[in-house]
Coordinates of C-alpha atoms in Angstrom, one line a residue:
W245 CA 136.8 66.8 109.6
I246 CA 134.1 68.9 111.0
E247 CA 133.9 66.8 114.2
N248 CA 137.5 67.9 115.0
M249 CA 136.3 71.5 115.2
N250 CA 134.0 70.9 118.1
T251 CA 136.6 71.9 120.7
V252 CA 137.3 75.1 118.7
L253 CA 133.6 76.0 118.8
D254 CA 133.5 75.6 122.6
D255 CA 134.1 78.5 124.9
N256 CA 137.8 77.5 125.4
K257 CA 138.5 77.7 121.7
K258 CA 141.2 75.0 121.6
L259 CA 142.0 73.3 118.3
C260 CA 143.0 69.6 119.0
L261 CA 144.9 68.1 116.1
M262 CA 145.3 64.4 115.3
S263 CA 148.9 64.6 116.3
G264 CA 148.0 65.6 119.9
E265 CA 149.0 69.2 119.4
I266 CA 146.6 71.7 120.9
I267 CA 146.4 75.3 119.5
Q268 CA 144.8 78.0 121.5
L269 CA 142.8 80.5 119.4
A270 CA 142.7 84.1 120.4
P271 CA 139.5 85.4 122.1
T272 CA 138.9 87.7 119.2
T273 CA 139.0 84.9 116.6
N274 CA 135.6 83.9 115.2
M275 CA 134.8 81.1 112.7
V276 CA 132.2 81.2 110.0
F277 CA 131.1 78.1 108.1
E278 CA 129.2 78.2 104.8
P279 CA 128.3 74.6 104.0
M280 CA 126.1 73.5 101.1
D281 CA 124.1 71.3 103.5
L282 CA 124.3 69.7 107.0
E283 CA 124.2 66.1 106.0
A284 CA 127.7 65.4 107.4
A285 CA 127.3 67.5 110.6
S286 CA 126.2 66.0 113.9
P287 CA 123.8 67.8 116.3
A288 CA 126.8 68.4 118.6
T289 CA 128.4 70.5 115.9
V290 CA 125.3 72.3 114.8
S291 CA 124.4 73.2 118.4
R292 CA 127.7 74.9 118.9
C293 CA 127.0 77.3 116.0
G294 CA 125.3 80.6 116.6
M295 CA 122.8 80.4 113.7
I296 CA 121.5 78.3 110.9
Y297 CA 120.4 80.3 107.9
M298 CA 117.5 79.1 105.8
E299 CA 116.0 80.6 102.7
P300 CA 112.8 82.6 103.5
H301 CA 110.7 80.6 101.1
L302 CA 111.9 77.3 102.8
L303 CA 111.1 78.7 106.3
G304 CA 107.6 80.0 105.5
W305 CA 105.5 82.4 107.5
R306 CA 104.0 80.0 110.0
P307 CA 107.1 79.8 112.4
L308 CA 107.0 83.6 112.5
M309 CA 103.4 83.6 113.4
T310 CA 103.9 80.9 116.1
S311 CA 106.8 82.9 117.8
W312 CA 104.8 86.2 117.4
L313 CA 101.8 84.8 119.3
N314 CA 104.0 84.2 122.3
T315 CA 104.9 87.9 122.4
L316 CA 101.3 89.2 122.6
P317 CA 100.1 90.9 125.8
T318 CA 99.1 88.7 128.8
T319 CA 95.5 89.8 128.4
T320 CA 95.4 87.9 125.1
T321 CA 93.9 84.5 126.0
E322 CA 94.4 81.2 124.2
L323 CA 91.0 81.7 122.6
H324 CA 92.1 85.0 121.2
K325 CA 95.2 83.5 119.8
Q326 CA 93.3 80.7 118.2
I327 CA 91.0 83.2 116.5
L328 CA 94.1 85.0 115.1
V329 CA 95.6 81.7 113.9
D330 CA 92.3 80.8 112.1
L331 CA 92.3 84.3 110.4
F332 CA 96.0 83.8 109.4
E333 CA 95.3 80.4 107.9
R334 CA 92.2 81.6 106.2
F335 CA 93.4 84.7 104.5
L336 CA 97.2 84.7 104.2
P337 CA 97.8 81.7 101.8
P338 CA 95.4 83.0 99.1
C339 CA 96.4 86.6 99.5
L340 CA 100.1 85.9 99.3
C341 CA 99.5 83.6 96.4
F342 CA 97.6 86.4 94.7
I343 CA 100.5 88.8 95.2
R344 CA 103.0 86.3 93.8
K345 CA 101.1 84.7 91.0
S346 CA 98.5 87.2 89.6
G347 CA 101.0 89.5 88.0
A348 CA 100.0 92.4 90.3
K349 CA 102.8 95.0 90.3
E350 CA 104.3 95.9 93.7
L351 CA 105.4 99.4 94.5
S352 CA 108.6 97.9 95.9
P353 CA 109.8 94.3 95.7
T354 CA 108.9 92.2 98.8
N355 CA 109.0 88.7 100.0
D356 CA 106.4 86.8 102.1
T357 CA 108.4 87.3 105.3
N358 CA 108.3 91.1 104.8
L359 CA 104.6 91.2 104.3
V360 CA 103.7 88.9 107.2
K361 CA 106.0 90.9 109.5
S362 CA 104.3 94.1 108.4
L363 CA 100.9 92.4 109.1
M364 CA 102.0 91.4 112.6
N365 CA 103.3 94.9 113.3
L366 CA 100.0 96.5 112.5
I367 CA 98.1 94.0 114.6
D368 CA 100.5 94.5 117.4
S369 CA 100.0 98.3 117.3
Q370 CA 96.2 97.8 117.6
I371 CA 96.3 95.1 120.2
Q372 CA 98.8 97.1 122.4
A373 CA 96.5 100.1 122.2
G374 CA 93.3 98.3 123.2
F375 CA 94.3 95.1 125.1
S376 CA 96.8 96.6 127.6
D377 CA 94.1 97.4 130.3
E378 CA 92.8 94.1 131.6
G379 CA 90.1 95.8 133.7
K380 CA 88.6 97.5 130.7
L381 CA 88.8 94.4 128.5
K382 CA 86.8 92.3 131.0
Q383 CA 83.9 94.7 130.6
Y384 CA 83.3 93.4 127.1
E385 CA 81.7 90.2 125.9
Q386 CA 83.6 87.6 124.0
K387 CA 81.6 88.2 120.9
I388 CA 82.7 91.8 120.9
I389 CA 86.3 91.0 121.4
T390 CA 86.1 88.4 118.5
G391 CA 84.8 91.2 116.3
W392 CA 87.7 93.4 117.3
L393 CA 90.2 90.8 116.5
E394 CA 88.6 90.2 113.1
G395 CA 88.6 94.0 112.3
M396 CA 92.2 94.5 113.4
F397 CA 93.3 91.6 111.3
L398 CA 91.4 92.7 108.2
F399 CA 92.7 96.2 108.5
A400 CA 96.3 95.1 108.9
L401 CA 95.9 92.6 106.0
V402 CA 94.8 95.4 103.6
W403 CA 97.6 97.7 104.6
S404 CA 100.4 95.1 104.7
V405 CA 99.8 92.4 102.1
G406 CA 97.4 94.5 100.1
G407 CA 99.3 97.7 100.5
S408 CA 102.3 96.5 98.5
C409 CA 100.5 96.4 95.2
T410 CA 99.6 99.3 92.8
A411 CA 96.1 100.6 92.4
Q412 CA 95.3 99.1 89.0
P413 CA 94.7 96.3 88.6
G414 CA 96.3 95.0 91.9
R415 CA 94.2 96.8 94.5
T416 CA 91.0 96.4 92.6
L417 CA 91.4 92.6 92.4
F418 CA 92.7 92.4 96.0
N419 CA 89.6 94.2 97.2
D420 CA 87.4 91.6 95.4
L421 CA 89.5 88.8 96.7
V422 CA 89.2 89.9 100.4
R423 CA 85.5 90.4 100.0
D424 CA 85.0 87.0 98.4
L425 CA 87.1 85.3 101.2
I426 CA 84.9 87.0 103.8
R427 CA 81.7 85.8 102.0
G428 CA 82.7 82.2 101.6
G429 CA 84.9 79.9 99.6
L430 CA 86.3 80.4 96.1
D431 CA 85.0 78.5 93.1
E432 CA 87.2 77.5 90.1
N433 CA 86.4 80.7 88.1
Q434 CA 87.4 82.8 91.1
M435 CA 90.6 80.9 91.7
M436 CA 91.6 81.4 88.0
T437 CA 90.7 85.1 88.3
Y438 CA 92.9 85.6 91.4
S439 CA 95.6 83.0 90.3
I440 CA 95.0 81.0 93.5
I441 CA 96.4 77.5 93.5
E442 CA 95.2 76.0 96.8
P443 CA 91.4 75.5 97.2
V444 CA 89.6 77.8 99.6
T445 CA 86.5 76.4 101.4
Q446 CA 83.6 78.0 103.2
A447 CA 84.5 79.5 106.6
E448 CA 83.1 77.7 109.6
N449 CA 81.4 80.8 111.0
P450 CA 80.4 84.1 109.5
Y451 CA 82.6 87.0 110.2
V452 CA 81.3 89.6 112.6
M453 CA 83.3 92.6 111.3
S454 CA 83.1 92.4 107.5
F455 CA 83.7 95.5 105.4
P456 CA 80.8 97.7 104.3
R457 CA 79.5 97.0 100.8
E458 CA 80.1 100.6 99.6
G459 CA 83.5 101.5 98.2
S460 CA 86.7 99.5 98.5
V461 CA 88.4 97.9 101.5
Y462 CA 91.1 100.6 101.1
D463 CA 88.5 103.3 101.9
Y464 CA 88.1 102.3 105.5
R465 CA 90.0 102.2 108.8
F466 CA 89.0 100.1 111.8
I467 CA 88.1 101.9 115.1
K468 CA 86.9 100.4 118.4
E469 CA 85.5 101.8 121.6
I470 CA 88.2 100.6 124.0
D471 CA 90.9 102.9 122.6
N472 CA 88.8 105.7 121.1
P473 CA 88.2 108.8 123.3
D474 CA 84.9 109.5 121.6
A475 CA 82.9 106.6 123.0
T476 CA 79.6 108.2 122.2
K477 CA 79.8 107.2 118.5
F478 CA 79.7 103.5 119.6
S479 CA 76.7 103.8 122.0
N480 CA 74.3 102.4 119.4
I481 CA 76.7 99.9 117.8
E482 CA 76.3 96.3 119.0
N483 CA 80.0 95.3 118.4
K484 CA 81.4 98.6 119.9
A485 CA 83.5 99.0 116.8
A486 CA 83.1 100.3 113.2
W487 CA 84.6 100.8 109.8
E488 CA 85.2 104.5 109.4
R489 CA 85.9 106.1 106.0
W490 CA 89.3 107.8 105.7
V491 CA 87.6 110.8 104.1
E492 CA 85.9 111.5 107.5
A493 CA 89.3 112.3 109.0
I494 CA 89.8 115.1 106.5
A495 CA 86.7 116.9 107.8
D496 CA 88.3 116.8 111.3
A497 CA 91.5 118.3 110.1
P498 CA 92.3 121.8 111.5
P499 CA 91.8 124.8 109.2
I500 CA 94.7 126.4 107.5
G501 CA 95.7 129.6 109.3
K502 CA 95.4 132.9 107.5
D503 CA 99.0 133.8 108.3
A504 CA 100.4 130.5 107.0
T505 CA 103.0 130.8 104.3
V506 CA 102.7 128.7 101.1
N507 CA 105.7 126.4 102.1
Q508 CA 104.0 125.6 105.4
I509 CA 100.6 124.6 104.0
I510 CA 99.8 120.9 103.8
V511 CA 96.5 120.2 102.2
P512 CA 95.1 117.0 103.8
T513 CA 94.0 114.3 101.3
I514 CA 93.0 110.7 101.8
D515 CA 96.5 109.6 101.0
T516 CA 98.1 111.9 103.5
V517 CA 95.6 110.9 106.2
R518 CA 96.4 107.2 105.5
V519 CA 100.1 107.6 105.7
Q520 CA 100.0 109.8 108.8
T521 CA 97.7 107.4 110.6
L522 CA 99.7 104.3 109.8
A523 CA 103.0 105.9 110.5
H524 CA 101.8 107.3 113.8
M525 CA 100.3 103.9 114.8
L526 CA 103.6 102.1 114.1
V527 CA 106.0 104.7 115.5
T528 CA 104.0 105.1 118.7
H529 CA 104.4 101.4 119.4
Q530 CA 108.0 101.3 118.3
K531 CA 107.4 99.3 115.1
A532 CA 109.3 99.7 111.9
V533 CA 107.6 101.8 109.3

């Protein structure tokens, strides 16, 4: 019977009955189908419908990544995109598996699509800030740009996938997982600790912008020379980028005025600096917070 609906789904919206009668539907009439499956539907019928809904867990995150790569700035070369794909394939499966299987508590329930979209938004915000000027980008070697892509991805990973879980024990274990993935593959004991199902092998090449050994991955933000007004701090750094502690931003906060009333005083802390920085980064580049 669905094949008899093809003419209704066309622009002319005419229902042709078996008796030969033709019924013209009003322009304001819309039709919605909610089938259990598409086994009895031909491509001609499917192509006339506006959308095919699939469960997020059936779709997966890879189609989202593929379509997102096509929206990156024109200064992003195929080599840059391949570096990002390798980072996604290396870190996302074990990190998402950790969030779902390890028993880590989330601050708010999420699904994999939400977390991957948040990851892309944070990478987008950093790429748009630094890769928009092709003239400046050409001044840097490929090794430096590779380090930037790694740093931007790792920072976004921590504050998207890793940012959804609570401090104890979620963030503590996530910190260890990310550091172990950067260092190499995971053995059986590590896979049991992090509740990882798929095996993780050694990376082909060592990562240029790994996190500092001190503290946690949540203690740092990624900064690079191309979009930082204070270029002097990168003059002696080979990769022209660095991991800066969030606490250093508190020292740069303006002093509280003597005439400020109590209800106007906001005492900066690491948490307020993190939230303000991430919110400003996303809002500036018109991304959902």
